Coordinates of C-alpha atoms and ligand atoms in Angstrom, one line a residue:
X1112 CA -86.4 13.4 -94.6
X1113 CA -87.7 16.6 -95.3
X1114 CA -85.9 16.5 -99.1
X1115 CA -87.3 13.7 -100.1
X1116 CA -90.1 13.9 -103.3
X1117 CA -93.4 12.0 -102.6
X1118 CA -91.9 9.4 -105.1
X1119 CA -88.5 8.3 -103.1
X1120 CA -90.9 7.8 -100.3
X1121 CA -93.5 5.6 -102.2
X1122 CA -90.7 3.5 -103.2
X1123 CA -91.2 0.1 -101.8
X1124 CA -87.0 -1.0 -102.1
X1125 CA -86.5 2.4 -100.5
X1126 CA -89.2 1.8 -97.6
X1127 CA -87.5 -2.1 -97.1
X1128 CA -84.0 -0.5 -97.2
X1129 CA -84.2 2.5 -94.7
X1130 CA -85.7 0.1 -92.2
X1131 CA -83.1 -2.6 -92.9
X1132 CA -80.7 0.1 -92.3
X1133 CA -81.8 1.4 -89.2
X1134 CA -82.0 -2.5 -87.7
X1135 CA -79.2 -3.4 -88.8
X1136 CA -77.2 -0.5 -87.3
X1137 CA -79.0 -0.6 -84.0
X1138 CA -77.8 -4.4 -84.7
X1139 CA -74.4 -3.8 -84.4
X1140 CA -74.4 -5.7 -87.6
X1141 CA -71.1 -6.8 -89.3
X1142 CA -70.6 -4.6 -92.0
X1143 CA -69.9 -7.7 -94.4
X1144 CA -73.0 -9.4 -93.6
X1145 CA -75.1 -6.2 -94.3
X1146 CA -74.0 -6.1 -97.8
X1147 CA -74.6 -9.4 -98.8
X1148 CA -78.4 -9.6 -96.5
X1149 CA -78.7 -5.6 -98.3
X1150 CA -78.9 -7.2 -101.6
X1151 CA -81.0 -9.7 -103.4
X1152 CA -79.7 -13.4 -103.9
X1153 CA -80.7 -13.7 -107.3
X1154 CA -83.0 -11.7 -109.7
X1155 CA -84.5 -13.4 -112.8
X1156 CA -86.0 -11.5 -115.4
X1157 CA -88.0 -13.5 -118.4
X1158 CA -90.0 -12.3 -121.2
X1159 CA -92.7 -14.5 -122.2
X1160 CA -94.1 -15.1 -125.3
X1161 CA -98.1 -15.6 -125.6
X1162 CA -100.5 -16.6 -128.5
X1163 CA -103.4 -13.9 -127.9
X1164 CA -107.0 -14.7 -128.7
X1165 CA -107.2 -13.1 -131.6
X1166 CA -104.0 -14.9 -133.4
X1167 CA -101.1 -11.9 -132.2
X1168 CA -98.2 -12.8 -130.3
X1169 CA -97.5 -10.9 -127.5
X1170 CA -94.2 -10.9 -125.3
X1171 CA -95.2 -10.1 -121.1
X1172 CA -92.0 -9.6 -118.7
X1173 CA -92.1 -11.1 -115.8
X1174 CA -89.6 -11.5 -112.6
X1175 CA -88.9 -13.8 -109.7
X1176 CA -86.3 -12.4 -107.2
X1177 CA -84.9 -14.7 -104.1
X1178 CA -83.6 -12.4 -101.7
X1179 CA -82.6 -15.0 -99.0
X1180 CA -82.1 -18.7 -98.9
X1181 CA -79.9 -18.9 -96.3
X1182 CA -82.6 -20.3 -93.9
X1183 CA -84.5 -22.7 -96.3
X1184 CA -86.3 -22.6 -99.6
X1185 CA -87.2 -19.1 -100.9
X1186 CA -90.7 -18.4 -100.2
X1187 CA -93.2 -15.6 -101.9
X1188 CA -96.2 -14.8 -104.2
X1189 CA -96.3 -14.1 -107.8
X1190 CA -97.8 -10.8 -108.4
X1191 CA -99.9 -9.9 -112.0
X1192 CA -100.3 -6.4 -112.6
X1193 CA -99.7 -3.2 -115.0
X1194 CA -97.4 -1.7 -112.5
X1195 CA -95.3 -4.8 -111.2
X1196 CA -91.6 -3.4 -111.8
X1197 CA -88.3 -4.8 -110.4
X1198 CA -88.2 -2.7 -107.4
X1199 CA -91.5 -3.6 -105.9
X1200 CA -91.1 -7.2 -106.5
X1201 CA -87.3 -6.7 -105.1
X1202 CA -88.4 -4.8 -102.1
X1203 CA -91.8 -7.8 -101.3
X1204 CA -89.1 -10.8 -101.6
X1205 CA -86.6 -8.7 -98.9
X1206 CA -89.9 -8.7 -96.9
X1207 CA -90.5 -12.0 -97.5
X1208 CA -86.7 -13.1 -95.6
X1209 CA -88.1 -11.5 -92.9
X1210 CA -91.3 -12.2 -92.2
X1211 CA -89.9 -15.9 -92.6
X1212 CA -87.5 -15.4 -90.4
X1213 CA -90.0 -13.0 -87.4
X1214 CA -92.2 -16.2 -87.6
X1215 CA -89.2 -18.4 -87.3
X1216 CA -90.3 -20.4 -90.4
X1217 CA -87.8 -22.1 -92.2
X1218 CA -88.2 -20.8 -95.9
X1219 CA -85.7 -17.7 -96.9
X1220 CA -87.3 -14.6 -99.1
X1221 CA -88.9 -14.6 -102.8
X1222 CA -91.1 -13.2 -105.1
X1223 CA -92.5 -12.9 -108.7
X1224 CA -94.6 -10.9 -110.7
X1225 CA -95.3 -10.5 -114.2
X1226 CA -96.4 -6.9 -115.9
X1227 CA -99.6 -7.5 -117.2
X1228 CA -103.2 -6.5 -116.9
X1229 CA -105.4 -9.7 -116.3
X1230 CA -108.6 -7.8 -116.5
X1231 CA -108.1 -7.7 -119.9
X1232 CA -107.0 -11.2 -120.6
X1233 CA -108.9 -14.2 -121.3
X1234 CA -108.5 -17.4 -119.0
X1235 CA -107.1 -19.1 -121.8
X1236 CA -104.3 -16.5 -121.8
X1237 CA -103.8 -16.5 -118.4
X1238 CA -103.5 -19.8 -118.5
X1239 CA -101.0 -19.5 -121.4
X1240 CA -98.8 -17.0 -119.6
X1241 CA -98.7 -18.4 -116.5
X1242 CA -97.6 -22.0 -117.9
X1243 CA -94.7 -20.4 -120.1
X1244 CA -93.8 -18.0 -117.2
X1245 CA -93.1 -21.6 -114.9
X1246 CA -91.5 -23.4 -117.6
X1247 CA -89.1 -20.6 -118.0
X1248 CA -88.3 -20.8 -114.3
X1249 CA -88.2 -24.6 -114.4
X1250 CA -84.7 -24.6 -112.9
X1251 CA -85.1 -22.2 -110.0
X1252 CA -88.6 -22.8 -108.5
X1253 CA -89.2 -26.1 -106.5
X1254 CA -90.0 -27.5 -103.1
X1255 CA -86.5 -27.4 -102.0
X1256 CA -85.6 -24.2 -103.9
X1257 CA -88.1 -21.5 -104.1
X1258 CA -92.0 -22.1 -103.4
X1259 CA -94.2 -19.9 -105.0
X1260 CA -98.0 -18.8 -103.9
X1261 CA -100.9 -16.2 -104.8
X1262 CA -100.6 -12.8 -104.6
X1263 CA -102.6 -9.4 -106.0
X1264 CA -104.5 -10.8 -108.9
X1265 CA -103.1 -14.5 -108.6
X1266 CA -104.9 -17.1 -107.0
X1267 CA -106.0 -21.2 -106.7
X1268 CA -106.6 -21.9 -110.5
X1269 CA -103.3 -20.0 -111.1
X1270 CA -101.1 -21.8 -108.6
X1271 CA -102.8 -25.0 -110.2
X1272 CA -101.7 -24.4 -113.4
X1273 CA -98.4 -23.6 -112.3
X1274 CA -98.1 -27.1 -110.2
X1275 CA -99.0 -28.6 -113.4
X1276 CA -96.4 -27.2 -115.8
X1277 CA -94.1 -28.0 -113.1
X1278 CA -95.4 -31.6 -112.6
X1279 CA -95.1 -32.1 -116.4
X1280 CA -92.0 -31.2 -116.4
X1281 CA -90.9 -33.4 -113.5
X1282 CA -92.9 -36.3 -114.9
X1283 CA -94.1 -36.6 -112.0
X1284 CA -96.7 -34.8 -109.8
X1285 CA -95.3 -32.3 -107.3
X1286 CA -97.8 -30.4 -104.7
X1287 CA -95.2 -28.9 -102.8
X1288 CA -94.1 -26.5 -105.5
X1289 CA -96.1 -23.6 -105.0
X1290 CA -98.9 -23.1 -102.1
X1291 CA -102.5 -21.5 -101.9
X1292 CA -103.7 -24.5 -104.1
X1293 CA -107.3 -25.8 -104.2
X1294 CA -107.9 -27.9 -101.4
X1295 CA -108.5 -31.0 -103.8
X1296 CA -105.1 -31.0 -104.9
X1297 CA -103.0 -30.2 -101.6
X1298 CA -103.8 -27.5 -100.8
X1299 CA -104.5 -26.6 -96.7
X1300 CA -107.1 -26.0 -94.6
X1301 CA -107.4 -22.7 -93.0
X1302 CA -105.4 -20.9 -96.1
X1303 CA -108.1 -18.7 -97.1
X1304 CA -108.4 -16.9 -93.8
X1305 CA -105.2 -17.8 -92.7
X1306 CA -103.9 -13.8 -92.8
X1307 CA -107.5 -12.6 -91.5
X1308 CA -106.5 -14.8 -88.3
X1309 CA -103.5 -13.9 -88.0
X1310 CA -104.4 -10.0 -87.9
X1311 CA -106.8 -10.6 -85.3
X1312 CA -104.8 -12.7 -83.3
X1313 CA -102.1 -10.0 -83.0
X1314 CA -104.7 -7.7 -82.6
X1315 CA -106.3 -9.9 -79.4
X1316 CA -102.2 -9.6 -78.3
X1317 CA -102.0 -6.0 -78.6
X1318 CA -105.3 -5.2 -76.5
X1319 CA -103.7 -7.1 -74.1
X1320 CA -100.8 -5.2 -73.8
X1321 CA -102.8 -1.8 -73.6
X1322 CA -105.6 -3.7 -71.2
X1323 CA -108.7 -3.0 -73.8
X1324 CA -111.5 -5.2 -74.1
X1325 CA -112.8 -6.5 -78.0
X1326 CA -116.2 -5.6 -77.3
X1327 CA -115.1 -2.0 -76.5
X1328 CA -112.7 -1.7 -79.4
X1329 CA -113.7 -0.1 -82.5
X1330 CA -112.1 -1.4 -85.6
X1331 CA -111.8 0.3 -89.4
X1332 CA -110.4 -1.9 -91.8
X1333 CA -109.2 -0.7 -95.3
X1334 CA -110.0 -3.4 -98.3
X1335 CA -112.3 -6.3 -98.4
X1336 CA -110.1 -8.3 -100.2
X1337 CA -108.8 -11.7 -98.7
X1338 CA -107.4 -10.1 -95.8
X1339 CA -109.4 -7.6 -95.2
X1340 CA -113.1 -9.1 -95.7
X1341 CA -111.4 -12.6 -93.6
X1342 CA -109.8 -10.4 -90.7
X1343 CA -113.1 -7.8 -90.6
X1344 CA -115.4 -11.6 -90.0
X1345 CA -113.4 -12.9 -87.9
X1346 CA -112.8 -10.1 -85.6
X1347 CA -116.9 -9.3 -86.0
X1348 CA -117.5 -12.7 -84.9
X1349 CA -114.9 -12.7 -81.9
X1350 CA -117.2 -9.4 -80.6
X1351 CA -114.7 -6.4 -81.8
X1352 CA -116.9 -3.7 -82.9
X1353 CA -116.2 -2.9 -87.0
X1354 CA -117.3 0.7 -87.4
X1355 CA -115.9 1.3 -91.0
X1356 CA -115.2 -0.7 -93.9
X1357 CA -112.9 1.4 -96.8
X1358 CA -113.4 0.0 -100.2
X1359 CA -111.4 2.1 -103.0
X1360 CA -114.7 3.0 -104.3
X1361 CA -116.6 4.0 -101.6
X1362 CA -116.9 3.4 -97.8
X1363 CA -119.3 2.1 -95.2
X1364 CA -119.5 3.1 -91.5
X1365 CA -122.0 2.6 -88.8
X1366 CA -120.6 3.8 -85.3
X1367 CA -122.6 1.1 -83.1
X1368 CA -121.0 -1.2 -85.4
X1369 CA -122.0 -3.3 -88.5
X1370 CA -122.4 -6.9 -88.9
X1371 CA -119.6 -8.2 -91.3
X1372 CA -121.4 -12.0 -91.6
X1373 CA -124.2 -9.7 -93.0
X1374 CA -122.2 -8.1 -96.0
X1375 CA -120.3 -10.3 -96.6
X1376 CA -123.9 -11.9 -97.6
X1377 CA -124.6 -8.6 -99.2
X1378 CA -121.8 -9.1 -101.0
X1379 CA -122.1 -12.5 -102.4
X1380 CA -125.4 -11.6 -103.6
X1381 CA -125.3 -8.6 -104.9
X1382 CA -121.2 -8.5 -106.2
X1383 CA -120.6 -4.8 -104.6
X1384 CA -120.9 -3.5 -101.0
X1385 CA -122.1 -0.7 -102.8
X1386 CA -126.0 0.1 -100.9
X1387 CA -125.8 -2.1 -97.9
X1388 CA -128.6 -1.4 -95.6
X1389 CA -126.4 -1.9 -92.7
X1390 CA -124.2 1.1 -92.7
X1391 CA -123.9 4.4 -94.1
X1392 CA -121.8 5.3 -97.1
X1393 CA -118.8 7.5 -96.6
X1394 CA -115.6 9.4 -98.1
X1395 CA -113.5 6.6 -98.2
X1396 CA -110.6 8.6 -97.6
X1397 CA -112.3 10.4 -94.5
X1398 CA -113.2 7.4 -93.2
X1399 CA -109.7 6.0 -93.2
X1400 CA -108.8 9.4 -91.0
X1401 CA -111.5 8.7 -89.0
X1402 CA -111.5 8.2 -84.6
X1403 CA -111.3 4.4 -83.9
X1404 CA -109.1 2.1 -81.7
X1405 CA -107.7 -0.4 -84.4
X1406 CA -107.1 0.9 -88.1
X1407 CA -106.3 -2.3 -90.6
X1408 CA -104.3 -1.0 -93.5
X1409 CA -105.6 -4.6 -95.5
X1410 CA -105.2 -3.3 -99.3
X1411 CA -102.3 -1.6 -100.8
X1412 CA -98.7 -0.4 -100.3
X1413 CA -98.1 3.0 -99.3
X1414 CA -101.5 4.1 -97.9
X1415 CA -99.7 5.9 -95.0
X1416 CA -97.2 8.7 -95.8
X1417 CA -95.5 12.3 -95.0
X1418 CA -99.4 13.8 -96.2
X1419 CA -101.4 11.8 -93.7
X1420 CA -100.1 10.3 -90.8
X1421 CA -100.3 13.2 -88.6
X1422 CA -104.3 12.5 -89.2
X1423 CA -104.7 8.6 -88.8
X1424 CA -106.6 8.5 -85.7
X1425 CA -105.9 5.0 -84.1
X1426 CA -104.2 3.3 -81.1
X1427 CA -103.5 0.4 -83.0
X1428 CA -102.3 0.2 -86.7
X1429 CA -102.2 -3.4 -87.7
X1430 CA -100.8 -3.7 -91.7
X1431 CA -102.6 -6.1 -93.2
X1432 CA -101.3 -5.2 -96.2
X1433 CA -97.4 -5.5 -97.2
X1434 CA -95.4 -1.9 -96.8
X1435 CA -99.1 0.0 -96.5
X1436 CA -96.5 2.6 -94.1
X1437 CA -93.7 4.8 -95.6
X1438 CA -90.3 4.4 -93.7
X1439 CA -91.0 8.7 -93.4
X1440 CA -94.4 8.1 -91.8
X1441 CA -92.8 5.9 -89.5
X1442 CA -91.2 9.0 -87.0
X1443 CA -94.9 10.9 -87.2
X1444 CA -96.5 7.6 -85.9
X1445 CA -94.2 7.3 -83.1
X1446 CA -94.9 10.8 -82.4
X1447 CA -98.2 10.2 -81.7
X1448 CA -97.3 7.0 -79.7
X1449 CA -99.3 4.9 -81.8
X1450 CA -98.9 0.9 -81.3
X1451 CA -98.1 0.0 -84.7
X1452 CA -98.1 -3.8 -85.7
X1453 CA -96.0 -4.2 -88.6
X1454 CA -96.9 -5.6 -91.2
X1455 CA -93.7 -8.2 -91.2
X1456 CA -95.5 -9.6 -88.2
X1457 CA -99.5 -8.8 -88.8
X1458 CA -99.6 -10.6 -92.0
X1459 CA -97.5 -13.3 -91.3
X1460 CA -100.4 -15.6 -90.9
X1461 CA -101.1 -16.4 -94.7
X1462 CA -97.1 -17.5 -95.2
X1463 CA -97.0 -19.4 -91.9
X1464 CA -100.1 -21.4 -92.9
X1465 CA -98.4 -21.8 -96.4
X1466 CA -95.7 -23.1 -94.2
X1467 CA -98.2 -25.8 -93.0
X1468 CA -99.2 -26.6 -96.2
X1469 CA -95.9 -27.3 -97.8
X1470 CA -95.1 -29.5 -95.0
X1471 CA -98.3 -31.4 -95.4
X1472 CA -98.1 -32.0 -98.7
X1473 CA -94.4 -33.2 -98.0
X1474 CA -96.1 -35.4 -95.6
X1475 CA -99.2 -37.0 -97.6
X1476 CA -100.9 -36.4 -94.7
X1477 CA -103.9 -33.9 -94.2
X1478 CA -104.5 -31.6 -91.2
X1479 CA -108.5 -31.0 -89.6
X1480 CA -108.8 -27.2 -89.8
X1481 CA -108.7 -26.7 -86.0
X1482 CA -105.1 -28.2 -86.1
X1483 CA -103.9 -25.2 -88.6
X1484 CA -106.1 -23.3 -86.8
X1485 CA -104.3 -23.9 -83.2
X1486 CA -100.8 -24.0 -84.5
X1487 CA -101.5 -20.6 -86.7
X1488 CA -102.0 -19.4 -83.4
X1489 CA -99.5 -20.3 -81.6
X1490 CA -96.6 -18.8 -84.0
X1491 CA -99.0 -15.6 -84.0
X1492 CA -98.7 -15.4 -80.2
X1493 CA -95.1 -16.1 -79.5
X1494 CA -93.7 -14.0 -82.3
X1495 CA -95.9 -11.1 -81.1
X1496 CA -94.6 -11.7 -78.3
X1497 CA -90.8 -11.8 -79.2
X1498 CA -91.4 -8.9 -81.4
X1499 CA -92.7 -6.6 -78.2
X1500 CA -90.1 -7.9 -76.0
X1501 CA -87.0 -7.3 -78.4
X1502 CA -88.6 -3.2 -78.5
X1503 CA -88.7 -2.8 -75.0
X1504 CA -85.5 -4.8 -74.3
X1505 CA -83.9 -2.5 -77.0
X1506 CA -86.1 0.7 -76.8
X1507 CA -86.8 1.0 -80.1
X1508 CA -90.3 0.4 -81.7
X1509 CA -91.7 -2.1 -82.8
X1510 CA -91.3 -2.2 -86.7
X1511 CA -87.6 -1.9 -85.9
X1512 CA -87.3 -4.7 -83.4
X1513 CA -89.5 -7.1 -85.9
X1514 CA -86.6 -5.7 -88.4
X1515 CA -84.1 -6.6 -85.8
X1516 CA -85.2 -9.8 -84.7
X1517 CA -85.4 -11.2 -88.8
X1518 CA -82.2 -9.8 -89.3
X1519 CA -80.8 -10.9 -85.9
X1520 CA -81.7 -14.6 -86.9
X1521 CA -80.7 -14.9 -90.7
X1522 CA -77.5 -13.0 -89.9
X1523 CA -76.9 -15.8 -87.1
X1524 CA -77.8 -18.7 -89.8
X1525 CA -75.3 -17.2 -92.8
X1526 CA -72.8 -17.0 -90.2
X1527 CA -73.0 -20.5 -89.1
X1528 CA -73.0 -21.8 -92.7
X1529 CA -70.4 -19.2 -93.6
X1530 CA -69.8 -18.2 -97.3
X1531 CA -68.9 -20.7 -100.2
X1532 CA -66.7 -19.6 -102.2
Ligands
LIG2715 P1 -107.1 -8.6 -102.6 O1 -106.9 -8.2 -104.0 O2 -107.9 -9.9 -102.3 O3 -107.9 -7.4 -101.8 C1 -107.4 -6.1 -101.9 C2 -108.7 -5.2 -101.6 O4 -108.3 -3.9 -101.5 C3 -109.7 -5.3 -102.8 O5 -111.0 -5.4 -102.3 C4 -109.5 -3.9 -103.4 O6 -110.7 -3.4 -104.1 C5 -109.1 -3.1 -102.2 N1 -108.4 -1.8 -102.6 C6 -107.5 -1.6 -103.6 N2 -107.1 -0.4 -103.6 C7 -107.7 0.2 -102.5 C8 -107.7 1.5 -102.0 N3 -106.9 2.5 -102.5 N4 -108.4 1.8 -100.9 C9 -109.2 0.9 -100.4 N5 -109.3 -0.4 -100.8 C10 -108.5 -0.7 -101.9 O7 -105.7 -8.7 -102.0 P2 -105.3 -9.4 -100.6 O8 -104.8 -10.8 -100.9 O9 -106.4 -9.2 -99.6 O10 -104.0 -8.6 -100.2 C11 -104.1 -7.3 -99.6 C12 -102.7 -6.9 -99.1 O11 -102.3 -7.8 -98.2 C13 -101.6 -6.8 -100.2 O12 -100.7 -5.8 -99.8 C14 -100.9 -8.2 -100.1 O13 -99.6 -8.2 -100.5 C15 -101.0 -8.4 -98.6 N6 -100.9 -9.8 -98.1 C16 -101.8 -10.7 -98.5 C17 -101.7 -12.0 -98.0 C18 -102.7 -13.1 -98.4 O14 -102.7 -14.1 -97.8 N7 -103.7 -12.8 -99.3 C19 -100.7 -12.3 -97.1 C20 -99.8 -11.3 -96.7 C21 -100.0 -10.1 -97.2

């Protein structure tokens, strides 16, 4: 551990493999099996070629990587972004498997992204892009195949556009090939804040466990993104007590806490939570470090390494965020027994309600909010609970038993179906 540069440990197929390996091992797992559930399914690259604005053709590369489809469909977002590479997009469809597979959903493990910087594209080559990006995965995406969904800088209008190049193709008009759609056009109820509910319904779980109250617990979450600015209301409004809000710009804290419904107003209206009466502005990175009960990781990957985890000052890490921990950062949490939710569980909300809305729009037939709600929560709950129960059954903690568990089940499923050969 101690020889390893800042950059092996940032590396997000390194961060999925170390803890694959350590599962798998503590597993017992057959050696055969771990290669093949080590290693990707199938990794597309395309290069896309785009009419520009201003008459230029430019080529974008973009990637869709199915780890798993041994337990159904591959499921996973479609990234856009400068620094989308091969590796990250590898290492988020290996997560994908098995956060599927700790939520006992039946989609396997996918993900896409395209290097590209959509701040400085139009909608119209967005829109271009993102239309000759699906036709050029025609073959491999679908309901039954591979179901895509938003991810950083994706979202409704994107997955729109991508149902409709798909639908053209089909000639006919098929919902069910990505999720995260607008609402008029299948998408679900609930979606939006689907990973926000999820977070604090692990979080209600975990305070539980260590017999703390919400109105006692003080909460900092980090980004005010989707899952961060859904999970900070949400747990506001259930009585938890948000004392910091970390923003990569800037940070907010008031100590007797601050009222979320109230910037998230500040927000709307004024487009920053820069100068919100309601709280003090801080360091964002000593706010992050700062004393609270629950920290929320809810923005980026790699937020917690080697340099700072002997200084996070929480009970109760709950990622948000997809790999926001270094496998190295791992031991020092332990170390300083802190209850770590891990992300493969904590965000699993936003793929399970995806889950819901695949199978409604396979259905025809639309859920009322409290049923997504109710059912959002029960899959929270009980994996929680299988998660904690396969770490103290096994002694190990609880990143590795969510590990464990994933592993435990798609291992038991590609042995069943055994290999075709
Ligand atoms: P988002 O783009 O809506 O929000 C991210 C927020 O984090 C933004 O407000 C951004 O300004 C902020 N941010 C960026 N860098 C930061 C930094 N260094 N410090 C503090 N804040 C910073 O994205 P999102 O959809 O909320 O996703 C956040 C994370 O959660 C990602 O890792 C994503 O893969 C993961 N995730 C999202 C979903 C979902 O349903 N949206 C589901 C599962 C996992």
């Amino acid at each position: 551990m101690t020889t390893m540069t800042i950059e092996q440990e940032v590396n997000p197929w390194e961060a999925q493999r170390a803890r694959f390996e350590t599962a798998a091992h503590k597993l017992n797992l057959d050696p055969g099996l771990m290669k093949v559930l080590s290693l990707p399914n199938r990794e597309i690259i395309v290069h896309i070629p785009v009419q520009m604005d201003n008459g230029t053709l430019e080529v974008f590369t973009g990637f869709r990587v199915q780890h798993s489809v041994v337990r159904g469909p591959g499921k996973g977002g479609i990234r856009y972004g400068p620094d989308v590479n091969l590796d990250e997009v590898r290492a988020l469809a290996s997560w994908m498997t098995w956060k599927c597979a700790v939520v006992n959903i039946p989609f396997g493990g996918a993900k896409g992204g395209v290097i590209c910087d959509p701040k400085k594209m139009s909608m119209g080559e967005l829109e271009r892009m993102t239309r000759r990006y699906t036709a050029e995965l025609m073959e491999f995406i679908g309901p039954e195949k591979d179901v895509p969904a938003p991810d950083v800088n994706t979202n409704e209008q994107i997955m729109a556009w991508i149902m409709d190049t798909y639908s053209m193709h089909m000639r006919q008009t098929v919902t069910a090939v990505v999720t995260g759609k607008p609402l008029n056009m299948g998408g679900s109820r609930g979606r939006r804040e689907a990973t926000g509910r999820g977070v604090m319904v692990v979080c209600d779980e975990a305070l539980k466990k260590l017999r703390l109250n919400r109105d006692e617990t003080r909460v900092i979450v980090q980004g005010f993104g989707n899952v961060g600015s859904n999970a900070a209301r949400l747990m506001y409004e259930a009585g938890y007590k948000i004392i910091g809000i970390v923003e990569f710009d800037g940070g907010l804290s008031n100590p007797n806490g601050i009222d979320v419904d109230a910037l998230w107003e500040h927000r709307y209206r004024t487009g920053s939570l820069h100068g919100f009466p309601g709280a003090e502005a801080m360091d964002p990175q000593q706010l992050f470090l700062s004393d609270c009960d629950i920290l929320v990781p809810a923005a980026i990957e790699n937020v917690i390494t080697t340099r700072n985890a002997d200084r996070i000052k929480c009970k109760i890490l709950c990622e948000g965020a997809n790999g926001p921990t270094t496998a190295a950062a791992d031991e020092i949490l332990a170390e300083k027994k802190i209850f770590v939710i891990p992300d493969i569980l904590a965000n699993a909300g936003g793929v399970t309600t995806s889950y819901f809305e695949w199978v409604q729009d396979r259905q025809g037939y639309f859920w009322k909010e409290s049923m997504v709600n109710e059912q959002l929560e029960h899959i929270m709950r009980s994996s929680f609970e299988d998660v904690v129960r396969y770490a103290e059954t096994h002694s190990v903690n609880n990143r590795i038993a969510a590990y464990m568990l994933a592993i435990d089940r798609v291992a038991y499923c590609l042995k069943q179906r055994g290999i075709y050969a």
